PDB file of C-alpha atoms in Angstrom:
ATOM      1  CA  MET A 993       0.000   0.000   0.000  1.00  0.00           C
ATOM      2  CA  ASP A 994       1.198   3.485  -0.821  1.00  0.00           C
ATOM      3  CA  LEU A 995       1.625   5.798   2.171  1.00  0.00           C
ATOM      4  CA  SER A 996       3.453   8.484   0.213  1.00  0.00           C
ATOM      5  CA  GLY A 997       2.764  11.923   1.646  1.00  0.00           C
ATOM      6  CA  LYS A 998       1.756  10.581   5.052  1.00  0.00           C
ATOM      7  CA  VAL A 999       3.682  11.264   8.237  1.00  0.00           C
ATOM      8  CA  ALA A1000       3.782   8.834  11.151  1.00  0.00           C
ATOM      9  CA  VAL A1001       5.039   8.857  14.726  1.00  0.00           C
ATOM     10  CA  VAL A1002       6.007   5.487  16.219  1.00  0.00           C
ATOM     11  CA  THR A1003       6.813   5.311  19.922  1.00  0.00           C
ATOM     12  CA  GLY A1004       9.166   2.689  21.306  1.00  0.00           C
ATOM     13  CA  ALA A1005      10.586   2.157  17.822  1.00  0.00           C
ATOM     14  CA  GLY A1006      14.213   1.527  18.702  1.00  0.00           C
ATOM     15  CA  ARG A1007      13.960  -2.254  18.587  1.00  0.00           C
ATOM     16  CA  GLY A1008      11.622  -5.229  18.233  1.00  0.00           C
ATOM     17  CA  LEU A1009       8.061  -4.648  17.135  1.00  0.00           C
ATOM     18  CA  GLY A1010       8.329  -0.864  17.154  1.00  0.00           C
ATOM     19  CA  ARG A1011      11.310  -0.935  14.837  1.00  0.00           C
ATOM     20  CA  ALA A1012       9.461  -3.266  12.469  1.00  0.00           C
ATOM     21  CA  TYR A1013       6.487  -0.880  12.436  1.00  0.00           C
ATOM     22  CA  ALA A1014       8.645   2.161  11.695  1.00  0.00           C
ATOM     23  CA  GLU A1015      10.576   0.419   8.927  1.00  0.00           C
ATOM     24  CA  ALA A1016       7.425  -0.972   7.307  1.00  0.00           C
ATOM     25  CA  LEU A1017       5.688   2.414   7.329  1.00  0.00           C
ATOM     26  CA  ALA A1018       8.774   4.015   5.785  1.00  0.00           C
ATOM     27  CA  ALA A1019       9.052   1.279   3.141  1.00  0.00           C
ATOM     28  CA  ALA A1020       5.433   2.009   2.194  1.00  0.00           C
ATOM     29  CA  GLY A1021       6.325   5.666   1.645  1.00  0.00           C
ATOM     30  CA  ALA A1022       5.532   7.393   4.936  1.00  0.00           C
ATOM     31  CA  ALA A1023       7.886   9.802   6.661  1.00  0.00           C
ATOM     32  CA  VAL A1024       8.511   8.539  10.187  1.00  0.00           C
ATOM     33  CA  VAL A1025       9.333  10.128  13.522  1.00  0.00           C
ATOM     34  CA  VAL A1026      11.210   7.386  15.390  1.00  0.00           C
ATOM     35  CA  ASN A1027      10.819   7.608  19.151  1.00  0.00           C
ATOM     36  CA  ASP A1028      12.668   5.555  21.738  1.00  0.00           C
ATOM     37  CA  VAL A1029      13.773   6.095  25.308  1.00  0.00           C
ATOM     38  CA  THR A1030      17.346   5.493  24.105  1.00  0.00           C
ATOM     39  CA  ALA A1031      18.636   8.178  21.760  1.00  0.00           C
ATOM     40  CA  GLU A1032      21.158   5.853  20.116  1.00  0.00           C
ATOM     41  CA  ALA A1033      18.484   3.282  19.304  1.00  0.00           C
ATOM     42  CA  ALA A1034      16.134   5.895  17.846  1.00  0.00           C
ATOM     43  CA  GLU A1035      18.881   7.382  15.675  1.00  0.00           C
ATOM     44  CA  SER A1036      20.021   3.947  14.523  1.00  0.00           C
ATOM     45  CA  VAL A1037      16.549   3.095  13.228  1.00  0.00           C
ATOM     46  CA  ALA A1038      16.003   6.531  11.686  1.00  0.00           C
ATOM     47  CA  GLY A1039      19.420   6.392  10.056  1.00  0.00           C
ATOM     48  CA  GLY A1040      18.736   2.955   8.618  1.00  0.00           C
ATOM     49  CA  ILE A1041      15.495   4.205   7.101  1.00  0.00           C
ATOM     50  CA  ARG A1042      17.267   7.154   5.515  1.00  0.00           C
ATOM     51  CA  GLU A1043      20.021   4.921   4.148  1.00  0.00           C
ATOM     52  CA  ALA A1044      17.337   2.785   2.530  1.00  0.00           C
ATOM     53  CA  GLY A1045      15.960   5.859   0.769  1.00  0.00           C
ATOM     54  CA  GLY A1046      13.188   6.705   3.210  1.00  0.00           C
ATOM     55  CA  ARG A1047      12.476   9.757   5.322  1.00  0.00           C
ATOM     56  CA  ALA A1048      12.882   9.581   9.078  1.00  0.00           C
ATOM     57  CA  VAL A1049      14.029  11.567  12.065  1.00  0.00           C
ATOM     58  CA  ALA A1050      14.852  10.433  15.580  1.00  0.00           C
ATOM     59  CA  ALA A1051      12.947  11.921  18.516  1.00  0.00           C
ATOM     60  CA  PRO A1052      14.158  10.277  21.732  1.00  0.00           C
ATOM     61  CA  GLY A1053      12.331  10.574  25.023  1.00  0.00           C
ATOM     62  CA  ALA A1054      10.529   8.560  27.682  1.00  0.00           C
ATOM     63  CA  VAL A1055       6.853   8.310  26.809  1.00  0.00           C
ATOM     64  CA  GLY A1056       4.414   9.034  29.608  1.00  0.00           C
ATOM     65  CA  GLY A1057       3.993  12.728  30.295  1.00  0.00           C
ATOM     66  CA  SER A1058       2.585  15.449  28.076  1.00  0.00           C
ATOM     67  CA  GLU A1059       5.946  17.105  27.365  1.00  0.00           C
ATOM     68  CA  VAL A1060       7.324  14.209  25.318  1.00  0.00           C
ATOM     69  CA  ALA A1061       3.972  13.585  23.627  1.00  0.00           C
ATOM     70  CA  ASP A1062       3.692  17.209  22.525  1.00  0.00           C
ATOM     71  CA  ARG A1063       7.302  17.195  21.364  1.00  0.00           C
ATOM     72  CA  LEU A1064       6.772  14.136  19.170  1.00  0.00           C
ATOM     73  CA  VAL A1065       3.847  15.773  17.390  1.00  0.00           C
ATOM     74  CA  ALA A1066       5.762  19.044  17.068  1.00  0.00           C
ATOM     75  CA  THR A1067       8.717  17.171  15.556  1.00  0.00           C
ATOM     76  CA  ALA A1068       6.480  15.590  12.925  1.00  0.00           C
ATOM     77  CA  VAL A1069       5.062  18.977  11.976  1.00  0.00           C
ATOM     78  CA  GLU A1070       8.405  20.793  12.014  1.00  0.00           C
ATOM     79  CA  GLU A1071      10.256  18.137  10.022  1.00  0.00           C
ATOM     80  CA  PHE A1072       7.560  16.933   7.634  1.00  0.00           C
ATOM     81  CA  GLY A1073       4.738  19.481   7.788  1.00  0.00           C
ATOM     82  CA  ARG A1074       1.928  17.365   9.206  1.00  0.00           C
ATOM     83  CA  LEU A1075       0.882  14.257  11.152  1.00  0.00           C
ATOM     84  CA  ASP A1076      -1.319  11.474   9.795  1.00  0.00           C
ATOM     85  CA  VAL A1077      -0.517   8.345  11.813  1.00  0.00           C
ATOM     86  CA  LEU A1078       0.363   7.605  15.433  1.00  0.00           C
ATOM     87  CA  VAL A1079       1.487   4.154  16.577  1.00  0.00           C
ATOM     88  CA  THR A1080       1.722   3.904  20.374  1.00  0.00           C
ATOM     89  CA  ASN A1081       4.109   1.015  20.924  1.00  0.00           C
ATOM     90  CA  ALA A1082       6.356   2.176  23.798  1.00  0.00           C
ATOM     91  CA  GLY A1083       6.284  -0.034  26.862  1.00  0.00           C
ATOM     92  CA  VAL A1084       8.137  -1.553  29.798  1.00  0.00           C
ATOM     93  CA  LEU A1085       7.659  -4.629  31.978  1.00  0.00           C
ATOM     94  CA  ARG A1086       7.799  -4.981  35.750  1.00  0.00           C
ATOM     95  CA  ASP A1087       6.412  -8.491  36.257  1.00  0.00           C
ATOM     96  CA  ARG A1088       5.521  -9.515  39.820  1.00  0.00           C
ATOM     97  CA  VAL A1089       2.698 -11.486  41.425  1.00  0.00           C
ATOM     98  CA  LEU A1090       0.172  -9.297  43.206  1.00  0.00           C
ATOM     99  CA  TRP A1091       1.550  -9.623  46.737  1.00  0.00           C
ATOM    100  CA  LYS A1092       5.082  -8.825  45.578  1.00  0.00           C
ATOM    101  CA  MET A1093       4.273  -5.946  43.209  1.00  0.00           C
ATOM    102  CA  SER A1094       5.403  -2.587  44.549  1.00  0.00           C
ATOM    103  CA  ASP A1095       3.741   0.759  43.951  1.00  0.00           C
ATOM    104  CA  ASP A1096       6.659   1.660  41.672  1.00  0.00           C
ATOM    105  CA  ASP A1097       6.295  -1.578  39.678  1.00  0.00           C
ATOM    106  CA  PHE A1098       2.652  -0.758  39.077  1.00  0.00           C
ATOM    107  CA  ASP A1099       3.006   2.962  38.453  1.00  0.00           C
ATOM    108  CA  THR A1100       5.940   2.632  36.030  1.00  0.00           C
ATOM    109  CA  VAL A1101       4.091   0.268  33.702  1.00  0.00           C
ATOM    110  CA  ILE A1102       0.826   2.218  33.882  1.00  0.00           C
ATOM    111  CA  ASP A1103       2.664   5.486  33.215  1.00  0.00           C
ATOM    112  CA  VAL A1104       4.409   4.282  30.062  1.00  0.00           C
ATOM    113  CA  HIS A1105       1.724   2.057  28.550  1.00  0.00           C
ATOM    114  CA  LEU A1106      -1.563   3.649  29.581  1.00  0.00           C
ATOM    115  CA  ARG A1107      -0.715   7.261  30.341  1.00  0.00           C
ATOM    116  CA  GLY A1108       1.785   7.346  27.477  1.00  0.00           C
ATOM    117  CA  THR A1109      -0.856   6.132  25.049  1.00  0.00           C
ATOM    118  CA  PHE A1110      -3.281   8.748  26.382  1.00  0.00           C
ATOM    119  CA  THR A1111      -0.917  11.711  26.206  1.00  0.00           C
ATOM    120  CA  CYS A1112       0.437  10.809  22.760  1.00  0.00           C
ATOM    121  CA  ALA A1113      -3.029  10.142  21.359  1.00  0.00           C
ATOM    122  CA  ARG A1114      -4.373  13.393  22.792  1.00  0.00           C
ATOM    123  CA  ALA A1115      -1.553  15.407  21.227  1.00  0.00           C
ATOM    124  CA  ALA A1116      -1.915  13.594  17.889  1.00  0.00           C
ATOM    125  CA  ALA A1117      -5.702  13.887  17.798  1.00  0.00           C
ATOM    126  CA  THR A1118      -5.512  17.598  18.519  1.00  0.00           C
ATOM    127  CA  ARG A1119      -3.169  18.108  15.560  1.00  0.00           C
ATOM    128  CA  MET A1120      -5.176  15.838  13.244  1.00  0.00           C
ATOM    129  CA  ARG A1121      -8.395  17.707  14.052  1.00  0.00           C
ATOM    130  CA  GLU A1122      -6.649  21.003  13.315  1.00  0.00           C
ATOM    131  CA  GLN A1123      -5.515  19.669   9.937  1.00  0.00           C
ATOM    132  CA  GLY A1124      -9.086  18.607   9.172  1.00  0.00           C
ATOM    133  CA  GLU A1125      -8.058  15.687   6.964  1.00  0.00           C
ATOM    134  CA  GLY A1126      -8.632  12.718   9.254  1.00  0.00           C
ATOM    135  CA  GLY A1127      -5.937  10.466  10.626  1.00  0.00           C
ATOM    136  CA  ARG A1128      -5.050   7.130  12.158  1.00  0.00           C
ATOM    137  CA  LEU A1129      -4.444   6.233  15.802  1.00  0.00           C
ATOM    138  CA  ILE A1130      -3.027   2.711  16.105  1.00  0.00           C
ATOM    139  CA  LEU A1131      -2.756   1.612  19.729  1.00  0.00           C
ATOM    140  CA  ILE A1132      -0.720  -1.455  20.629  1.00  0.00           C
ATOM    141  CA  SER A1133      -2.381  -3.788  23.127  1.00  0.00           C
ATOM    142  CA  SER A1134      -1.594  -7.408  24.072  1.00  0.00           C
ATOM    143  CA  PRO A1135      -3.254 -10.788  24.633  1.00  0.00           C
ATOM    144  CA  ALA A1136      -2.569 -10.161  28.328  1.00  0.00           C
ATOM    145  CA  GLY A1137      -4.989  -7.242  28.183  1.00  0.00           C
ATOM    146  CA  GLN A1138      -7.662  -9.407  26.600  1.00  0.00           C
ATOM    147  CA  ARG A1139      -7.369 -12.424  28.898  1.00  0.00           C
ATOM    148  CA  GLY A1140      -5.097 -11.555  31.827  1.00  0.00           C
ATOM    149  CA  ASN A1141      -1.698 -13.121  32.476  1.00  0.00           C
ATOM    150  CA  PHE A1142       0.029 -14.477  35.564  1.00  0.00           C
ATOM    151  CA  GLY A1143       2.373 -11.968  37.164  1.00  0.00           C
ATOM    152  CA  GLN A1144       1.243  -9.068  34.979  1.00  0.00           C
ATOM    153  CA  THR A1145      -1.306  -7.110  36.999  1.00  0.00           C
ATOM    154  CA  ASN A1146       0.136  -3.804  35.797  1.00  0.00           C
ATOM    155  CA  TYR A1147       0.729  -4.776  32.167  1.00  0.00           C
ATOM    156  CA  ALA A1148      -2.604  -6.559  31.702  1.00  0.00           C
ATOM    157  CA  ALA A1149      -4.516  -3.652  33.243  1.00  0.00           C
ATOM    158  CA  ALA A1150      -2.745  -1.141  31.013  1.00  0.00           C
ATOM    159  CA  LYS A1151      -3.266  -3.164  27.846  1.00  0.00           C
ATOM    160  CA  ALA A1152      -6.955  -3.737  28.645  1.00  0.00           C
ATOM    161  CA  GLY A1153      -7.321  -0.018  29.222  1.00  0.00           C
ATOM    162  CA  ILE A1154      -5.750   0.713  25.857  1.00  0.00           C
ATOM    163  CA  VAL A1155      -8.445  -1.314  24.084  1.00  0.00           C
ATOM    164  CA  ALA A1156     -11.126   0.513  26.079  1.00  0.00           C
ATOM    165  CA  MET A1157      -9.616   3.846  25.049  1.00  0.00           C
ATOM    166  CA  ALA A1158      -9.595   2.762  21.403  1.00  0.00           C
ATOM    167  CA  ARG A1159     -13.329   2.039  21.534  1.00  0.00           C
ATOM    168  CA  THR A1160     -14.036   5.339  23.274  1.00  0.00           C
ATOM    169  CA  TRP A1161     -11.887   7.459  20.986  1.00  0.00           C
ATOM    170  CA  ALA A1162     -13.340   5.761  17.888  1.00  0.00           C
ATOM    171  CA  MET A1163     -16.659   7.333  18.869  1.00  0.00           C
ATOM    172  CA  GLU A1164     -15.249  10.695  19.869  1.00  0.00           C
ATOM    173  CA  LEU A1165     -13.101  11.156  16.752  1.00  0.00           C
ATOM    174  CA  ALA A1166     -15.438   9.688  14.125  1.00  0.00           C
ATOM    175  CA  ARG A1167     -16.726  13.071  12.933  1.00  0.00           C
ATOM    176  CA  ALA A1168     -13.139  14.201  12.375  1.00  0.00           C
ATOM    177  CA  GLY A1169     -12.441  11.186  10.142  1.00  0.00           C
ATOM    178  CA  ILE A1170      -9.871   9.820  12.574  1.00  0.00           C
ATOM    179  CA  THR A1171      -9.956   6.052  13.012  1.00  0.00           C
ATOM    180  CA  VAL A1172      -8.772   4.408  16.213  1.00  0.00           C
ATOM    181  CA  ASN A1173      -7.910   0.727  16.489  1.00  0.00           C
ATOM    182  CA  ALA A1174      -6.041  -1.530  18.889  1.00  0.00           C
ATOM    183  CA  VAL A1175      -3.562  -4.097  17.620  1.00  0.00           C
ATOM    184  CA  VAL A1176      -2.980  -7.297  19.615  1.00  0.00           C
ATOM    185  CA  PRO A1177       0.379  -8.620  18.364  1.00  0.00           C
ATOM    186  CA  VAL A1178       2.193 -11.881  19.056  1.00  0.00           C
ATOM    187  CA  ALA A1179       5.799 -12.149  17.889  1.00  0.00           C
ATOM    188  CA  ALA A1180       9.229 -13.462  18.748  1.00  0.00           C
ATOM    189  CA  THR A1181      10.641 -10.701  20.942  1.00  0.00           C
ATOM    190  CA  GLU A1182      12.977 -10.582  23.922  1.00  0.00           C
ATOM    191  CA  MET A1183       9.929 -11.091  26.150  1.00  0.00           C
ATOM    192  CA  THR A1184       8.417 -14.079  24.346  1.00  0.00           C
ATOM    193  CA  LYS A1185      11.822 -15.749  24.125  1.00  0.00           C
ATOM    194  CA  THR A1186      11.551 -16.318  27.874  1.00  0.00           C
ATOM    195  CA  ILE A1187       8.404 -18.478  27.548  1.00  0.00           C
ATOM    196  CA  PRO A1188       9.687 -22.043  28.130  1.00  0.00           C
ATOM    197  CA  ALA A1189       7.441 -23.697  25.536  1.00  0.00           C
ATOM    198  CA  PHE A1190       8.581 -21.280  22.813  1.00  0.00           C
ATOM    199  CA  ALA A1191      12.217 -20.753  23.760  1.00  0.00           C
ATOM    200  CA  PRO A1192      13.798 -23.787  22.031  1.00  0.00           C
ATOM    201  CA  TYR A1193      12.123 -23.043  18.706  1.00  0.00           C
ATOM    202  CA  LEU A1194      12.824 -19.310  18.811  1.00  0.00           C
ATOM    203  CA  GLU A1195      16.452 -19.908  19.744  1.00  0.00           C
ATOM    204  CA  GLU A1196      16.865 -22.474  16.957  1.00  0.00           C
ATOM    205  CA  ALA A1197      15.348 -20.144  14.381  1.00  0.00           C
ATOM    206  CA  GLU A1198      17.557 -17.289  15.537  1.00  0.00           C
ATOM    207  CA  ARG A1199      20.670 -19.489  15.481  1.00  0.00           C
ATOM    208  CA  THR A1200      20.114 -21.086  12.066  1.00  0.00           C
ATOM    209  CA  GLY A1201      17.968 -18.543  10.262  1.00  0.00           C
ATOM    210  CA  ALA A1202      15.410 -21.262   9.560  1.00  0.00           C
ATOM    211  CA  PRO A1203      11.713 -20.307   9.635  1.00  0.00           C
ATOM    212  CA  LEU A1204       9.650 -21.051  12.708  1.00  0.00           C
ATOM    213  CA  PRO A1205       7.711 -24.357  12.600  1.00  0.00           C
ATOM    214  CA  ALA A1206       4.415 -24.228  10.739  1.00  0.00           C
ATOM    215  CA  TRP A1207       2.459 -25.358  13.818  1.00  0.00           C
ATOM    216  CA  LEU A1208       3.946 -22.507  15.848  1.00  0.00           C
ATOM    217  CA  ARG A1209       3.138 -19.903  13.212  1.00  0.00           C
ATOM    218  CA  ARG A1210      -0.418 -21.159  12.672  1.00  0.00           C
ATOM    219  CA  ASP A1211      -1.656 -22.787  15.891  1.00  0.00           C
ATOM    220  CA  GLU A1212       0.002 -20.351  18.291  1.00  0.00           C
ATOM    221  CA  GLY A1213       0.089 -17.355  15.959  1.00  0.00           C
ATOM    222  CA  MET A1214       3.776 -16.876  16.763  1.00  0.00           C
ATOM    223  CA  GLY A1215       6.003 -15.374  14.097  1.00  0.00           C
ATOM    224  CA  THR A1216       8.553 -12.635  13.540  1.00  0.00           C
ATOM    225  CA  VAL A1217       8.081  -8.959  14.285  1.00  0.00           C
ATOM    226  CA  GLU A1218       7.926  -8.371  10.544  1.00  0.00           C
ATOM    227  CA  ASP A1219       4.831 -10.587  10.381  1.00  0.00           C
ATOM    228  CA  VAL A1220       2.947  -8.005  12.433  1.00  0.00           C
ATOM    229  CA  ALA A1221       4.015  -4.951  10.446  1.00  0.00           C
ATOM    230  CA  GLY A1222       1.631  -5.489   7.532  1.00  0.00           C
ATOM    231  CA  LEU A1223      -1.349  -4.823   9.797  1.00  0.00           C
ATOM    232  CA  ILE A1224       0.169  -1.509  10.894  1.00  0.00           C
ATOM    233  CA  VAL A1225       0.644  -0.443   7.279  1.00  0.00           C
ATOM    234  CA  TYR A1226      -2.932  -1.446   6.439  1.00  0.00           C
ATOM    235  CA  LEU A1227      -4.410   0.459   9.376  1.00  0.00           C
ATOM    236  CA  ALA A1228      -2.312   3.506   8.430  1.00  0.00           C
ATOM    237  CA  SER A1229      -3.606   3.446   4.857  1.00  0.00           C
ATOM    238  CA  ASP A1230      -6.670   4.852   3.130  1.00  0.00           C
ATOM    239  CA  ALA A1231      -7.868   1.274   2.604  1.00  0.00           C
ATOM    240  CA  SER A1232      -8.773   1.041   6.311  1.00  0.00           C
ATOM    241  CA  ALA A1233     -10.888   4.218   6.378  1.00  0.00           C
ATOM    242  CA  GLU A1234     -13.990   2.295   7.493  1.00  0.00           C
ATOM    243  CA  VAL A1235     -12.196   0.241  10.175  1.00  0.00           C
ATOM    244  CA  THR A1236     -12.407   1.799  13.629  1.00  0.00           C
ATOM    245  CA  GLY A1237     -13.049   0.818  17.229  1.00  0.00           C
ATOM    246  CA  GLN A1238     -11.642  -2.667  16.664  1.00  0.00           C
ATOM    247  CA  ALA A1239      -9.134  -4.909  18.438  1.00  0.00           C
ATOM    248  CA  ILE A1240      -7.276  -6.864  15.768  1.00  0.00           C
ATOM    249  CA  GLY A1241      -4.836  -9.654  16.528  1.00  0.00           C
ATOM    250  CA  ILE A1242      -1.952 -10.766  14.352  1.00  0.00           C
ATOM    251  CA  GLY A1243       1.041 -13.058  14.654  1.00  0.00           C
ATOM    252  CA  GLY A1244       2.736 -15.610  12.445  1.00  0.00           C
ATOM    253  CA  ASP A1245       0.130 -16.908   9.985  1.00  0.00           C
ATOM    254  CA  ARG A1246      -2.846 -15.829  12.116  1.00  0.00           C
ATOM    255  CA  LEU A1247      -5.037 -12.745  11.695  1.00  0.00           C
ATOM    256  CA  ALA A1248      -7.914 -12.412  14.142  1.00  0.00           C
ATOM    257  CA  LEU A1249     -10.666 -10.037  15.187  1.00  0.00           C
ATOM    258  CA  TRP A1250     -11.171  -9.976  18.961  1.00  0.00           C
ATOM    259  CA  SER A1251     -14.751  -9.738  20.182  1.00  0.00           C
ATOM    260  CA  HIS A1252     -15.941  -6.872  22.302  1.00  0.00           C
ATOM    261  CA  PRO A1253     -17.157  -7.855  25.799  1.00  0.00           C
ATOM    262  CA  GLN A1254     -20.828  -8.694  25.808  1.00  0.00           C
ATOM    263  CA  GLU A1255     -23.346 -10.466  27.993  1.00  0.00           C
ATOM    264  CA  LYS A1256     -22.844 -14.190  27.526  1.00  0.00           C
ATOM    265  CA  ALA A1257     -25.898 -15.468  29.421  1.00  0.00           C
ATOM    266  CA  VAL A1258     -28.891 -13.698  30.948  1.00  0.00           C
ATOM    267  CA  THR A1259     -31.692 -14.838  33.227  1.00  0.00           C
ATOM    268  CA  TYR A1260     -34.432 -12.986  35.093  1.00  0.00           C
ATOM    269  CA  ALA A1261     -36.285 -13.092  38.397  1.00  0.00           C
ATOM    270  CA  ASP A1262     -39.495 -11.171  38.986  1.00  0.00           C
ATOM    271  CA  GLY A1263     -38.941  -8.658  41.768  1.00  0.00           C
ATOM    272  CA  GLY A1264     -35.151  -8.973  41.735  1.00  0.00           C
ATOM    273  CA  TRP A1265     -32.535 -11.331  43.075  1.00  0.00           C
ATOM    274  CA  SER A1266     -31.695 -12.639  46.527  1.00  0.00           C
ATOM    275  CA  ALA A1267     -28.253 -14.092  47.246  1.00  0.00           C
ATOM    276  CA  ASP A1268     -29.729 -17.602  47.491  1.00  0.00           C
ATOM    277  CA  ALA A1269     -31.553 -17.215  44.180  1.00  0.00           C
ATOM    278  CA  ILE A1270     -28.356 -16.003  42.528  1.00  0.00           C
ATOM    279  CA  ALA A1271     -26.462 -19.016  43.871  1.00  0.00           C
ATOM    280  CA  GLU A1272     -29.001 -21.342  42.317  1.00  0.00           C
ATOM    281  CA  ALA A1273     -29.232 -19.500  39.003  1.00  0.00           C
ATOM    282  CA  TYR A1274     -25.459 -19.273  38.621  1.00  0.00           C
ATOM    283  CA  LYS A1275     -25.277 -23.058  38.414  1.00  0.00           C
ATOM    284  CA  GLY A1276     -26.724 -22.710  34.908  1.00  0.00           C
ATOM    285  CA  PHE A1277     -24.009 -20.355  33.719  1.00  0.00           C
ATOM    286  CA  GLU A1278     -20.902 -21.603  31.919  1.00  0.00           C
ATOM    287  CA  PRO A1279     -17.985 -19.616  33.354  1.00  0.00           C
ATOM    288  CA  GLU A1280     -15.606 -17.826  31.051  1.00  0.00           C
ATOM    289  CA  THR A1281     -11.989 -18.955  30.842  1.00  0.00           C
ATOM    290  CA  TYR A1282      -9.226 -16.614  31.918  1.00  0.00           C
ATOM    291  CA  GLY A1283      -5.523 -16.294  31.328  1.00  0.00           C
ATOM    292  CA  ILE A1284      -3.563 -16.806  28.110  1.00  0.00           C
ATOM    293  CA  PRO A1285      -3.876 -20.497  27.167  1.00  0.00           C
ATOM    294  CA  ALA A1286      -0.704 -22.533  27.539  1.00  0.00           C
ATOM    295  CA  PRO A1287       1.004 -23.332  24.209  1.00  0.00           C
ATOM    296  CA  LYS A1288       0.026 -26.690  22.751  1.00  0.00           C
ATOM    297  CA  VAL A1289       3.263 -28.196  21.536  1.00  0.00           C
ATOM    298  CA  PRO A1290       2.602 -31.225  19.284  1.00  0.00           C
ATOM    299  CA  ALA A1291       3.884 -34.372  21.003  1.00  0.00           C
ATOM    300  CA  GLU A1292       6.131 -35.236  18.101  1.00  0.00           C
ATOM    301  CA  LYS A1293       7.582 -31.711  18.125  1.00  0.00           C
ATOM    302  CA  ALA A1294       8.352 -31.471  21.842  1.00  0.00           C
ATOM    303  CA  PRO A1295      12.064 -30.965  22.488  1.00  0.00           C
TER     304      PRO A1295
END
């Protein structure tokens, strides 16, 4: 898809998924503001894009507060004249079980993921509305935000909140022609390499350059960071003008549309419900599952 003439900001683009997003947007013709908390990483990615014939500028800074968010938008306007696309990818991890998670563990993750998405989206939306030509907000969520994940109270809460913000902003920005979607990616990153069931296959692929097993790419939706980038380019393009308020998953060979929460089962009692009546009625409900399902490694493929 041709993104010529469009300008994008990608946060957390110094490595991994963010880098893949920035490089894919640039390859499709967009000018890119490359943000990362590490200046060297941001400049390395921006420089690589320029060497490949694209347009990019580094804009380092820790995402979270309004100052960095406003500066990223200002950089896009000063360097390239406008802003059309924002990809909020920046994030950190501070994994702990609930009773061991400190206030700082919680606040740090919420500040970068949730507050950082809010401040960057607010700054971008303000500029896009001023331009009057629509725009694209692409918010990066996670399966942990959709289902919960052990040891990730802070991360799961932030990523769930990001999807909720996408749905809210899709309504608020519709009249301005600005679409807002959440992406739920799965890819071989430094974080997923620590998952015991995946580690041997990811390490082997990295060591030999061989592709990941077909069952891993299809059944688990686990692939490379580049496998995710096509969805970012699509959502940044004019072809996705009617797609908004959605949570879209991608990884490996799998593309998925996540459902919005809805009532699964309903029953009624004339005059309302007592605790005893609820206890009896609940026996007829099928509980929802929770947590990210454990990988299903084929028996013949187990290491």
